[in-house]
Amino acid sequence: MIKAQAQPKVKLKKPPRLRRQLRWTELQLLLMPIALVLIGMIIVVSVPHQQVGWSARDLWMTFVFIGLVLGSHLALIIWLPRSDQLILPLISSLAAFGLIMTQRLETSRTGNIASRQVLWIGLGYVFFLAVTLGFKNFMWLKRYKYTLMAIGIGLDVAVLLFGRTINGARLWFTFGPFSFQPSELLKIILVVFMAAYLDDKRDLMENSRLRLGPINLPPLPYLAPLLIMWGFSMLIVVFQRELGAAELFFGIVLIILYVASGKASYVLAGIGLFAVGAFVAVNSLPYVQTRITDWINPWPVGKDQGYQIVQALFAFANGGVFGSGLEYGAPYFIPEVHTDYVFAAIGEELGLAGTLGIIALFLLLIYRSFHIALNTRNSFYQLIAIGLAAIYGLQTFIIIGGVTKLIPLSGMTLPFISYGGSSIIINFAIAGILMRISAED
């Protein structure tokens, strides 16, 4: 009897199941901005009435903010699960502080700024997701670097000719009740241009034969944009009367140039150029002289042009280590406290602990931006990420340094926290670019 030979069993492969990578780290970290905005807004609403009580009408901005945060998280789970999981919690925490402070600083003089801040934050999240999910890559920016730079400079010239002047600075286009500040967009354009330009010229990086005394100067292809940006920064100081933008733009150029070349001598040459321009500006431009005088000793003019600085110093002193508490300070004595001086309001009502917490969030955001730069294998993306980290770092340093009297004051916004539409939307767009780069293999 012949036995039938047993056939080997063939294991059928199960069809792969569609699995979404859940972003648990991001979800857990998002609990911080959600709790922060909920508790902070309840305090701001309850304290003026001297009782714990609120309604859905009082907290509608809080619910909108929480919806935006969770909606962005869900969108990243579905369409970009491999992107960085720290960027969204960090920018959401900073935006939560901004919403709380604008609600706190509402007065008859400022108007209903909190509801407008929610609008800007909502548009910011829309731009964040549009940039993150709407582009597969950013290599096309490299091909149009000169076009983008021409557009940026054209916008800056246009605002100089046709823009609106506020507090002596001509920086805004006005469209009915809305204003747009082109210099905010120019920050991103400058980073893209410098990253693309220097990435194309990497082969000349090591061939530096120009010398100025003991300093090695960049080859001419590197020296040209440095000189152009130096001249552009000086023109901003002279015609737009804006020290902060000049410091920011030139600082971005120096940082990207140093990262691309690895030579500190290039940075020293750039600092020397800026020092020469600053010396000329201080000795020839009256408003720059006033800024320097007020910075060195604001007390003799504490009732005049030094009033803002003096009141900010009083606010920090009154805040102490743990602050007076939300709604228990007097930040409304500081002019433009909701824009330029929001950090002083935080220092008064949340104290040294609160300001150090804000600084820690910015440091983590900058660190994470560098982390994204180090982990991408595309040299163009590396320079872009470094440049965007420089924007966050330099702008934060310039405004906090000016408010605390560490450096001369310049009118800039604190990213994500100060009231202002252009700044919030552009800073969210910067975070979107970083998220998109972080998802690249």
Short mmCIF file of C-alpha atoms in Angstrom, two decimals:
data_model
loop_
_atom_site.label_atom_id
_atom_site.label_comp_id
_atom_site.label_asym_id
_atom_site.label_seq_id
_atom_site.Cartn_x
_atom_site.Cartn_y
_atom_site.Cartn_z
CA MET A 1 0.00 0.00 0.00
CA ILE A 2 1.48 3.26 -1.05
CA LYS A 3 1.06 6.09 1.40
CA ALA A 4 0.50 9.52 0.02
CA GLN A 5 3.39 11.80 0.80
CA ALA A 6 2.42 14.62 3.11
CA GLN A 7 2.64 17.96 1.43
CA PRO A 8 4.46 20.67 3.37
CA LYS A 9 2.17 23.27 4.76
CA VAL A 10 2.54 26.64 3.15
CA LYS A 11 1.94 29.53 5.47
CA LEU A 12 -0.05 32.17 3.75
CA LYS A 13 1.11 35.68 4.49
CA LYS A 14 -1.55 37.83 5.94
CA PRO A 15 -2.14 41.04 4.08
CA PRO A 16 -0.41 43.91 5.82
CA ARG A 17 -2.69 45.90 8.02
CA LEU A 18 -2.73 49.67 7.85
CA ARG A 19 -1.18 50.87 11.08
CA ARG A 20 -0.77 54.44 12.19
CA GLN A 21 2.15 55.29 14.41
CA LEU A 22 0.65 56.86 17.48
CA ARG A 23 2.59 59.84 18.78
CA TRP A 24 2.38 59.03 22.49
CA THR A 25 5.26 61.29 23.52
CA GLU A 26 3.68 64.26 21.81
CA LEU A 27 0.24 63.51 23.28
CA GLN A 28 1.61 63.30 26.82
CA LEU A 29 3.56 66.53 26.42
CA LEU A 30 0.50 68.30 25.01
CA LEU A 31 -1.17 67.86 28.38
CA MET A 32 1.07 70.69 29.64
CA PRO A 33 -0.19 73.49 27.34
CA ILE A 34 -3.76 72.22 27.70
CA ALA A 35 -3.58 72.32 31.50
CA LEU A 36 -1.69 75.61 31.39
CA VAL A 37 -4.25 77.46 29.28
CA LEU A 38 -7.19 75.97 31.18
CA ILE A 39 -5.88 76.87 34.65
CA GLY A 40 -4.47 80.22 33.56
CA MET A 41 -7.66 81.38 31.87
CA ILE A 42 -9.79 80.27 34.83
CA ILE A 43 -7.59 82.37 37.13
CA VAL A 44 -7.71 85.40 34.83
CA VAL A 45 -11.51 85.15 34.57
CA SER A 46 -12.16 84.44 38.26
CA VAL A 47 -9.86 86.89 40.07
CA PRO A 48 -11.59 90.14 38.95
CA HIS A 49 -14.88 88.80 40.35
CA GLN A 50 -13.20 87.67 43.60
CA GLN A 51 -14.85 84.28 43.34
CA VAL A 52 -14.24 80.97 41.64
CA GLY A 53 -16.78 80.79 38.89
CA TRP A 54 -16.91 80.81 35.14
CA SER A 55 -19.10 79.95 32.23
CA ALA A 56 -18.59 78.49 28.78
CA ARG A 57 -18.81 82.03 27.43
CA ASP A 58 -15.85 83.06 29.57
CA LEU A 59 -13.73 80.11 28.45
CA TRP A 60 -14.63 79.81 24.77
CA MET A 61 -11.14 80.91 23.77
CA THR A 62 -9.68 78.16 25.94
CA PHE A 63 -11.82 75.49 24.25
CA VAL A 64 -10.89 76.84 20.80
CA PHE A 65 -7.19 76.68 21.71
CA ILE A 66 -7.47 73.12 23.04
CA GLY A 67 -9.32 72.10 19.87
CA LEU A 68 -6.55 73.58 17.70
CA VAL A 69 -3.86 71.74 19.66
CA LEU A 70 -5.59 68.35 19.56
CA GLY A 71 -6.63 68.82 15.93
CA SER A 72 -3.03 69.49 14.92
CA HIS A 73 -1.90 66.43 16.86
CA LEU A 74 -4.48 64.25 15.09
CA ALA A 75 -3.46 65.61 11.67
CA LEU A 76 0.18 64.72 12.35
CA ILE A 77 -0.80 61.20 13.43
CA ILE A 78 -2.66 60.64 10.18
CA TRP A 79 -0.40 62.31 7.62
CA LEU A 80 3.07 62.76 9.12
CA PRO A 81 3.57 60.30 12.00
CA ARG A 82 7.38 60.23 11.73
CA SER A 83 7.93 63.93 12.31
CA ASP A 84 9.40 65.42 15.49
CA GLN A 85 7.22 65.00 18.58
CA LEU A 86 8.52 67.92 20.66
CA ILE A 87 7.98 70.90 18.36
CA LEU A 88 4.18 71.01 18.66
CA PRO A 89 4.10 70.81 22.50
CA LEU A 90 6.77 73.51 22.78
CA ILE A 91 5.13 76.05 20.47
CA SER A 92 1.72 75.26 21.98
CA SER A 93 3.03 75.95 25.49
CA LEU A 94 4.42 79.30 24.39
CA ALA A 95 1.20 80.16 22.56
CA ALA A 96 -0.76 79.25 25.71
CA PHE A 97 1.28 81.79 27.67
CA GLY A 98 0.57 84.33 24.95
CA LEU A 99 -3.19 83.74 25.10
CA ILE A 100 -3.26 83.98 28.90
CA MET A 101 -1.26 87.21 28.94
CA THR A 102 -3.30 88.92 26.22
CA GLN A 103 -6.48 88.08 28.14
CA ARG A 104 -4.85 89.44 31.30
CA LEU A 105 -3.64 92.65 29.62
CA GLU A 106 -6.94 93.62 28.02
CA THR A 107 -7.84 97.20 28.91
CA SER A 108 -10.01 99.92 27.44
CA ARG A 109 -6.86 101.22 25.76
CA THR A 110 -5.86 97.95 24.09
CA GLY A 111 -9.37 96.80 23.22
CA ASN A 112 -10.46 93.20 22.85
CA ILE A 113 -7.01 91.83 22.06
CA ALA A 114 -7.57 88.32 23.45
CA SER A 115 -10.22 87.38 20.88
CA ARG A 116 -7.99 88.73 18.11
CA GLN A 117 -5.06 86.76 19.56
CA VAL A 118 -7.13 83.57 19.30
CA LEU A 119 -7.76 84.41 15.64
CA TRP A 120 -4.02 84.84 14.99
CA ILE A 121 -3.18 81.64 16.86
CA GLY A 122 -5.85 79.78 14.88
CA LEU A 123 -4.38 81.07 11.61
CA GLY A 124 -0.96 80.16 12.96
CA TYR A 125 -1.97 76.51 13.40
CA VAL A 126 -3.50 76.55 9.91
CA PHE A 127 -0.21 77.81 8.43
CA PHE A 128 1.72 75.32 10.57
CA LEU A 129 -0.25 72.39 9.14
CA ALA A 130 -0.30 73.84 5.62
CA VAL A 131 3.48 74.11 5.55
CA THR A 132 4.03 70.78 7.29
CA LEU A 133 1.60 68.73 5.25
CA GLY A 134 1.29 70.76 2.05
CA PHE A 135 4.85 70.30 0.78
CA LYS A 136 6.64 67.02 0.14
CA ASN A 137 9.99 68.81 0.22
CA PHE A 138 11.53 72.27 0.04
CA MET A 139 14.18 71.70 -2.63
CA TRP A 140 12.23 73.90 -5.02
CA LEU A 141 13.12 76.87 -2.80
CA LYS A 142 16.75 76.39 -3.74
CA ARG A 143 16.00 76.93 -7.43
CA TYR A 144 14.20 80.21 -6.77
CA LYS A 145 16.54 81.72 -4.18
CA TYR A 146 17.23 84.89 -6.15
CA THR A 147 13.56 85.36 -6.97
CA LEU A 148 12.59 84.98 -3.31
CA MET A 149 15.27 87.43 -2.20
CA ALA A 150 14.12 89.96 -4.81
CA ILE A 151 10.55 89.62 -3.52
CA GLY A 152 11.71 90.12 0.07
CA ILE A 153 13.74 93.22 -0.70
CA GLY A 154 10.91 94.53 -2.86
CA LEU A 155 8.49 94.20 0.05
CA ASP A 156 10.88 96.01 2.34
CA VAL A 157 11.33 98.86 -0.13
CA ALA A 158 7.56 99.04 -0.66
CA VAL A 159 6.86 99.35 3.06
CA LEU A 160 9.50 102.06 3.25
CA LEU A 161 7.72 104.03 0.53
CA PHE A 162 4.07 103.26 1.24
CA GLY A 163 3.98 101.76 4.72
CA ARG A 164 2.43 103.08 7.90
CA THR A 165 4.61 104.73 10.53
CA ILE A 166 4.05 103.70 14.17
CA ASN A 167 6.21 105.07 17.01
CA GLY A 168 8.66 106.49 14.50
CA ALA A 169 9.23 103.21 12.62
CA ARG A 170 7.81 102.60 9.13
CA LEU A 171 7.28 98.83 9.23
CA TRP A 172 3.64 98.03 8.46
CA PHE A 173 1.23 97.70 5.56
CA THR A 174 -2.31 98.45 6.68
CA PHE A 175 -5.38 96.84 5.11
CA GLY A 176 -8.46 98.12 6.90
CA PRO A 177 -8.32 96.85 10.50
CA PHE A 178 -5.40 94.50 9.73
CA SER A 179 -1.67 95.21 9.53
CA PHE A 180 1.14 93.17 8.00
CA GLN A 181 4.84 93.49 8.79
CA PRO A 182 6.95 92.40 5.76
CA SER A 183 10.12 92.06 7.84
CA GLU A 184 8.58 88.97 9.50
CA LEU A 185 8.35 87.19 6.13
CA LEU A 186 11.78 88.51 5.15
CA LYS A 187 13.33 86.50 7.99
CA ILE A 188 12.37 83.21 6.34
CA ILE A 189 13.33 84.45 2.88
CA LEU A 190 16.76 85.48 4.16
CA VAL A 191 17.35 82.05 5.74
CA VAL A 192 16.34 80.25 2.53
CA PHE A 193 18.52 82.49 0.37
CA MET A 194 21.61 82.15 2.58
CA ALA A 195 21.16 78.38 2.92
CA ALA A 196 20.77 77.90 -0.84
CA TYR A 197 23.59 80.30 -1.75
CA LEU A 198 26.14 78.87 0.68
CA ASP A 199 25.18 75.27 -0.07
CA ASP A 200 25.93 75.93 -3.74
CA LYS A 201 29.32 77.49 -2.90
CA ARG A 202 30.59 74.85 -0.48
CA ASP A 203 33.44 73.88 -2.82
CA LEU A 204 35.00 77.33 -2.31
CA MET A 205 34.69 77.20 1.44
CA GLU A 206 38.21 76.00 2.18
CA ASN A 207 40.02 78.22 -0.31
CA SER A 208 40.30 81.45 1.63
CA ARG A 209 43.28 83.53 0.54
CA LEU A 210 42.02 87.00 1.39
CA ARG A 211 43.40 88.42 4.63
CA LEU A 212 42.79 91.56 6.65
CA GLY A 213 45.62 91.63 9.15
CA PRO A 214 45.33 88.44 11.25
CA ILE A 215 41.80 87.69 10.01
CA ASN A 216 41.11 85.32 7.11
CA LEU A 217 38.36 86.74 4.97
CA PRO A 218 35.88 84.62 3.03
CA PRO A 219 36.38 84.12 -0.71
CA LEU A 220 34.59 86.73 -2.77
CA PRO A 221 31.49 84.52 -3.33
CA TYR A 222 31.09 84.47 0.48
CA LEU A 223 32.16 88.03 1.09
CA ALA A 224 29.60 89.48 -1.34
CA PRO A 225 26.42 88.47 0.55
CA LEU A 226 28.05 89.49 3.84
CA LEU A 227 28.75 92.99 2.52
CA ILE A 228 25.30 93.22 0.92
CA MET A 229 23.56 92.25 4.16
CA TRP A 230 25.74 94.67 6.12
CA GLY A 231 24.67 97.48 3.81
CA PHE A 232 21.04 96.33 3.93
CA SER A 233 21.10 96.27 7.75
CA MET A 234 22.48 99.78 7.87
CA LEU A 235 19.78 101.00 5.49
CA ILE A 236 17.13 99.50 7.78
CA VAL A 237 18.62 101.40 10.72
CA VAL A 238 18.77 104.68 8.80
CA PHE A 239 15.48 104.69 6.91
CA GLN A 240 13.17 102.38 8.87
CA ARG A 241 14.52 103.33 12.30
CA GLU A 242 14.47 99.70 13.40
CA LEU A 243 17.48 98.44 15.33
CA GLY A 244 16.04 95.01 16.14
CA ALA A 245 15.50 93.93 12.53
CA ALA A 246 19.02 95.02 11.57
CA GLU A 247 20.53 93.05 14.46
CA LEU A 248 18.41 90.01 13.64
CA PHE A 249 19.12 89.92 9.90
CA PHE A 250 22.85 90.40 10.26
CA GLY A 251 23.02 87.84 13.07
CA ILE A 252 21.25 85.26 10.90
CA VAL A 253 23.77 85.81 8.11
CA LEU A 254 26.75 85.39 10.46
CA ILE A 255 25.40 82.20 12.04
CA ILE A 256 24.62 80.49 8.73
CA LEU A 257 27.97 81.62 7.31
CA TYR A 258 29.80 80.16 10.30
CA VAL A 259 27.93 76.84 10.11
CA ALA A 260 28.57 76.56 6.37
CA SER A 261 32.27 77.43 6.61
CA GLY A 262 33.28 76.38 10.12
CA LYS A 263 35.61 79.40 10.34
CA ALA A 264 35.33 81.80 13.26
CA SER A 265 37.38 84.39 11.35
CA TYR A 266 34.37 84.99 9.09
CA VAL A 267 32.25 85.78 12.12
CA LEU A 268 34.91 88.12 13.50
CA ALA A 269 35.02 89.95 10.17
CA GLY A 270 31.24 90.29 10.21
CA ILE A 271 31.19 91.55 13.79
CA GLY A 272 33.85 94.09 12.85
CA LEU A 273 31.72 95.34 9.98
CA PHE A 274 28.66 95.64 12.22
CA ALA A 275 30.70 97.45 14.89
CA VAL A 276 31.83 100.01 12.31
CA GLY A 277 28.24 100.55 11.18
CA ALA A 278 27.02 100.81 14.78
CA PHE A 279 29.71 103.38 15.60
CA VAL A 280 28.70 105.51 12.62
CA ALA A 281 24.99 105.19 13.52
CA VAL A 282 25.53 106.17 17.15
CA ASN A 283 27.48 109.27 16.18
CA SER A 284 25.24 110.42 13.33
CA LEU A 285 21.64 109.31 14.04
CA PRO A 286 19.87 111.10 16.93
CA TYR A 287 17.33 108.37 17.64
CA VAL A 288 20.12 105.77 17.97
CA GLN A 289 21.91 108.07 20.40
CA THR A 290 18.69 108.34 22.40
CA ARG A 291 18.34 104.55 22.55
CA ILE A 292 21.92 104.18 23.82
CA THR A 293 21.51 106.98 26.39
CA ASP A 294 18.26 105.52 27.70
CA TRP A 295 19.90 102.10 27.95
CA ILE A 296 22.92 103.31 29.90
CA ASN A 297 20.97 105.42 32.40
CA PRO A 298 17.18 105.72 31.97
CA TRP A 299 16.50 107.23 35.42
CA PRO A 300 17.08 110.94 34.60
CA VAL A 301 14.52 110.63 31.78
CA GLY A 302 12.25 108.20 33.62
CA LYS A 303 9.19 110.43 33.04
CA ASP A 304 9.94 110.88 29.34
CA GLN A 305 11.63 108.56 26.83
CA GLY A 306 12.96 106.30 29.58
CA TYR A 307 9.51 105.72 31.08
CA GLN A 308 9.01 102.28 29.50
CA ILE A 309 12.36 100.94 30.71
CA VAL A 310 11.94 102.29 34.24
CA GLN A 311 8.44 100.86 34.61
CA ALA A 312 9.65 97.47 33.34
CA LEU A 313 12.44 97.44 35.94
CA PHE A 314 9.90 98.26 38.65
CA ALA A 315 7.71 95.41 37.37
CA PHE A 316 10.55 92.88 37.60
CA ALA A 317 11.42 94.12 41.10
CA ASN A 318 7.80 93.86 42.21
CA GLY A 319 7.52 90.31 40.88
CA GLY A 320 10.36 88.90 42.95
CA VAL A 321 10.95 85.15 42.77
CA PHE A 322 7.39 83.81 42.47
CA GLY A 323 5.50 86.90 41.26
CA SER A 324 2.51 88.79 42.53
CA GLY A 325 0.10 86.37 40.86
CA LEU A 326 -2.03 86.70 37.75
CA GLU A 327 -4.29 89.78 37.97
CA TYR A 328 -2.49 91.02 41.12
CA GLY A 329 0.22 93.08 39.42
CA ALA A 330 0.07 96.43 37.67
CA PRO A 331 1.61 95.83 34.22
CA TYR A 332 -0.73 98.37 32.60
CA PHE A 333 1.64 101.15 33.74
CA ILE A 334 4.02 99.99 30.98
CA PRO A 335 3.15 101.40 27.52
CA GLU A 336 2.73 98.75 24.80
CA VAL A 337 3.00 96.03 27.45
CA HIS A 338 1.05 93.52 25.33
CA THR A 339 3.58 93.73 22.46
CA ASP A 340 7.13 94.86 23.24
CA TYR A 341 7.02 94.43 27.02
CA VAL A 342 4.96 91.30 27.61
CA PHE A 343 8.02 89.67 29.21
CA ALA A 344 7.99 92.39 31.89
CA ALA A 345 4.33 91.59 32.65
CA ILE A 346 5.24 87.91 33.00
CA GLY A 347 8.11 88.88 35.29
CA GLU A 348 5.81 90.90 37.55
CA GLU A 349 2.95 88.44 37.88
CA LEU A 350 4.78 85.11 37.54
CA GLY A 351 8.12 86.22 38.95
CA LEU A 352 11.61 84.95 38.27
CA ALA A 353 10.25 81.39 38.23
CA GLY A 354 7.83 82.23 35.42
CA THR A 355 10.42 84.06 33.30
CA LEU A 356 12.91 81.21 33.70
CA GLY A 357 10.18 78.80 32.62
CA ILE A 358 9.59 80.85 29.46
CA ILE A 359 13.32 80.97 28.73
CA ALA A 360 13.56 77.20 29.27
CA LEU A 361 10.81 76.62 26.70
CA PHE A 362 12.66 78.76 24.15
CA LEU A 363 15.94 76.97 24.87
CA LEU A 364 14.25 73.60 24.34
CA LEU A 365 12.73 74.85 21.07
CA ILE A 366 16.13 76.05 19.85
CA TYR A 367 17.78 72.80 20.97
CA ARG A 368 15.18 70.77 19.13
CA SER A 369 15.72 72.83 15.99
CA PHE A 370 19.45 72.05 16.15
CA HIS A 371 18.59 68.39 16.75
CA ILE A 372 16.52 68.37 13.56
CA ALA A 373 19.41 69.97 11.66
CA LEU A 374 21.88 67.36 12.90
CA ASN A 375 19.62 64.46 11.98
CA THR A 376 18.89 65.42 8.39
CA ARG A 377 21.26 64.21 5.67
CA ASN A 378 20.42 67.03 3.26
CA SER A 379 22.98 69.85 3.59
CA PHE A 380 20.50 72.44 2.32
CA TYR A 381 17.96 71.41 4.93
CA GLN A 382 20.66 71.51 7.61
CA LEU A 383 21.43 75.14 6.87
CA ILE A 384 17.72 76.03 6.77
CA ALA A 385 17.09 74.40 10.16
CA ILE A 386 20.11 76.18 11.66
CA GLY A 387 18.90 79.50 10.26
CA LEU A 388 15.38 79.01 11.64
CA ALA A 389 16.83 78.11 15.04
CA ALA A 390 18.84 81.33 14.81
CA ILE A 391 15.63 83.30 14.22
CA TYR A 392 14.04 81.92 17.38
CA GLY A 393 17.22 82.35 19.41
CA LEU A 394 18.26 85.82 18.27
CA GLN A 395 14.77 87.32 18.36
CA THR A 396 14.19 85.97 21.87
CA PHE A 397 17.56 87.28 23.05
CA ILE A 398 17.07 90.72 21.48
CA ILE A 399 13.65 91.35 23.04
CA ILE A 400 14.38 89.81 26.46
CA GLY A 401 17.76 91.52 26.58
CA GLY A 402 16.17 94.87 25.75
CA VAL A 403 13.34 94.54 28.28
CA THR A 404 15.74 93.54 31.08
CA LYS A 405 18.21 96.33 30.11
CA LEU A 406 20.93 93.89 29.13
CA ILE A 407 21.22 95.45 25.65
CA PRO A 408 19.69 98.58 24.08
CA LEU A 409 15.96 98.23 23.54
CA SER A 410 14.60 97.46 20.08
CA GLY A 411 10.96 97.05 19.23
CA MET A 412 10.49 93.35 18.50
CA THR A 413 7.92 90.76 19.51
CA LEU A 414 8.55 87.78 21.77
CA PRO A 415 7.82 84.76 19.53
CA PHE A 416 4.40 83.13 20.10
CA ILE A 417 3.72 85.25 23.22
CA SER A 418 3.52 88.92 22.20
CA TYR A 419 0.29 90.15 20.66
CA GLY A 420 0.54 90.50 16.89
CA GLY A 421 -0.70 88.70 13.82
CA SER A 422 2.30 88.78 11.49
CA SER A 423 4.71 87.54 14.13
CA ILE A 424 2.51 84.67 15.33
CA ILE A 425 1.69 83.39 11.84
CA ILE A 426 5.32 83.52 10.65
CA ASN A 427 6.63 81.81 13.79
CA PHE A 428 4.11 78.99 13.36
CA ALA A 429 5.16 78.71 9.70
CA ILE A 430 8.81 78.41 10.82
CA ALA A 431 7.81 75.56 13.14
CA GLY A 432 6.01 73.93 10.20
CA ILE A 433 9.18 74.02 8.09
CA LEU A 434 11.12 72.40 10.93
CA MET A 435 8.48 69.68 11.27
CA ARG A 436 8.58 68.92 7.55
CA ILE A 437 12.39 68.69 7.62
CA SER A 438 12.27 66.40 10.66
CA ALA A 439 10.20 63.88 8.66
CA GLU A 440 12.78 63.63 5.88
CA ASP A 441 14.78 60.38 5.71
#
